[in-house]
Amino acid sequence: MQYKDFIMPNEGFQYSINLQYDLNNLLKLNSYIPTKESVEILDRYLKSIYYKSNDRSTVLVGPYGKGKSHLLLVLLGLISIDCELYDSNKRLQAEEVIKNLIEKISNINEATGRLISEVRNSKKLILPIIINSNYMDLNQAFLIGLKNALHTHNLSNLIPNTYFDSVYETIERWDKHYHQSYDKFREEIKEYGLSVRNFKSAIKNYDKNSYRIFKEIYPKISSGAQFNPLLDSDIVNLYKQTNDLICASKNYSGMFIVFDEFSKFLEGNIKEDSSNNLKIIQDFAEVANRSGENQIHLTCITHKGFEDYLVNIPQNKITRWKAVEGRFKHVYFTSSSQGNYELIANAITKDKSKFDIFINVNENEFSQIDFQCDRLGLFNDLTDWKIKIVRECFPLNPTVVYALPRISEKVAQNERTLFTFLAKDEKGSLIKFVNNNNGKMELLTLDFVYDYFETLFKKEIFNTRIHDIWSKTYKCLSKINDKNSKKIIKALSIINIINEFEKFPPTDLVIRISLGLSQEEYDKSIINLINKNIVIKNKSNGFYRFSLLNNFNINKNIENIKNLKLNNINVKLFLDEIFDLGYTLPKKYNDEKEMTRFFKNAFITWNELENFNDSKEILQFYKADGVILHYIYSNEYELMSAIKKIEGIHDKRILLCIPNSSFKIEERIKDYAAACLIKKDESIINSEDN
């Protein structure tokens, strides 16, 4: 049975959400999968609508691919859809979608589900307004947003007249009644390279530069008179007046403004002298926070908090932007690991009966996946991980389930996210993997994640760590042709980018399982990579890392230097160079006696200890009030001799710290010493023999 026979993409996940174009799209609303974290945020916004609130200006912060836009799409749908306005067929569909949404949300939090019902039963709608970040002139962006919202919700009769409308009406009046003035106008705008048609189109789109041109040429047409439309040009006041009209004449209780991609606005304005835009945002935030029964809400979507954008700019600008930030409440959209895994599972829909047959046919293979997943211990916090991870997220390798949300949080952009990887039919995606399956039992492995997100790793010039890992990976891949070796390099890259070595370390076990390789396949490829000096294995913890020394064979040269120069290394002296053990303060004693005494920490061997006759010699040698001696011993004789010696000295100021076992890492110390010598001596690295 081929995968495509029982695995289907969840259509709701196939494309990223565009608030402007997807507003009240019933398919997109129905595809929403609530999580504990998203419902908490939904609850917060619903309460600010249902109850009186002074926190109606917010910044919704979360990384790409987290689902911020989908969350707000659902919120706006719940507060703005009036099912009665649809025709009979679509009304039933809309009612069913709203009902399903409330049920799904209630399964997460019953109180939030009840709150949604209360908000909708009030029969008071909230007008959603989407502000597009593509306009650098905020007046224009907010005017277009308001006009589009009123038009979409059949409130065109409430679109306010602006000075742009006055310009348009003046041109129309010249055209109909004052042909000489119209001809003069047409000649004047030719000087600016504009036609009447283009100029009128720009004015209808509230283009500030076109308005400036009109004011300049108007005196030439009207015998020196200045253009003065006597209309309110304060965009914030215009919104407030329009909101009052909506609430007074229609079934509305206010408006909910969403500034989409506010990150782009911040990036474009923070370093520029944009005091006018700054004031507009600040004034809108204040009006929203002070709005009462006629509600105004303002939510700005960003990928980072305000403070992360305020870098490398003068202090006076930081102060001004901090004042703006103070008007907003930050709402952080973070997800638990379990929530992320549930999202992944929900994106991979299956025909249950066919999948059950597939599991029975491949029972041994699934048992092996369970065993390997258990060995990794990545999902120990989940009680039912065999179902949630291995079955519901199939055909993803468990390490891919772990890695995907973490990679998406670090680098995802609109065109490449967790959701597009799972549901979009494109090169490197899960759907492409499913469609290419020929019936063989196989998992999508960690190297696929690298291939899909590689272009984003390459573009991460602001996150130098991720870009550096990509650069090393790219160089390593260029040196090898073996397919499995390339997979290992890609898996190592993903593990390094995630950088959670305590739980997801770059070890033989993790890398091999993440790629679904047999022990024989893995051993052959990893040995090949080590021999070519492309990767290095850390002897102390078994972690792999990329080699930084091109074709230089570091292991061979370490052995050569150990044999030639380090046969009789003084381990104690070398440890002293590496570690500064410092001092220990007897705090209780110092407090009680109101004085300062200190104990020195020091390494010591039996050869040194046996030469001291008493405590006086030891304290004089170390020049301290007391000494903690960290003992390095090789055998039982040295251990017992030291204990007997300290007992004979019998001084509370002399402490002997004894490890549980004898010193067995002399070879590692020699390795480290040899590596230090190589680092200092470039001639060794540049030698042709290497």
mmCIF file with all atom_site columns, C-alpha atoms in Angstrom, residues 294 357 365 449-450 464 507 608:
data_model
loop_
_atom_site.group_PDB
_atom_site.id
_atom_site.type_symbol
_atom_site.label_atom_id
_atom_site.label_alt_id
_atom_site.label_comp_id
_atom_site.label_asym_id
_atom_site.label_entity_id
_atom_site.label_seq_id
_atom_site.pdbx_PDB_ins_code
_atom_site.Cartn_x
_atom_site.Cartn_y
_atom_site.Cartn_z
_atom_site.occupancy
_atom_site.B_iso_or_equiv
_atom_site.pdbx_formal_charge
_atom_site.auth_seq_id
_atom_site.auth_comp_id
_atom_site.auth_asym_id
_atom_site.auth_atom_id
_atom_site.pdbx_PDB_model_num
ATOM 1 C CA . ASN A 1 294 ? -17.606 52.331 21.555 1.00 0.00 ? 294 ASN A CA 1
ATOM 2 C CA . ILE A 1 357 ? -4.076  -2.353 8.161  1.00 0.00 ? 357 ILE A CA 1
ATOM 3 C CA . GLU A 1 365 ? 8.940   -2.061 11.867 1.00 0.00 ? 365 GLU A CA 1
ATOM 4 C CA . VAL A 1 449 ? 14.433  19.166 7.190  1.00 0.00 ? 449 VAL A CA 1
ATOM 5 C CA . TYR A 1 450 ? 17.857  20.545 6.275  1.00 0.00 ? 450 TYR A CA 1
ATOM 6 C CA . THR A 1 464 ? 25.520  34.652 12.587 1.00 0.00 ? 464 THR A CA 1
ATOM 7 C CA . THR A 1 507 ? 25.983  11.465 19.133 1.00 0.00 ? 507 THR A CA 1
ATOM 8 C CA . GLU A 1 608 ? 54.489  17.031 46.432 1.00 0.00 ? 608 GLU A CA 1
#
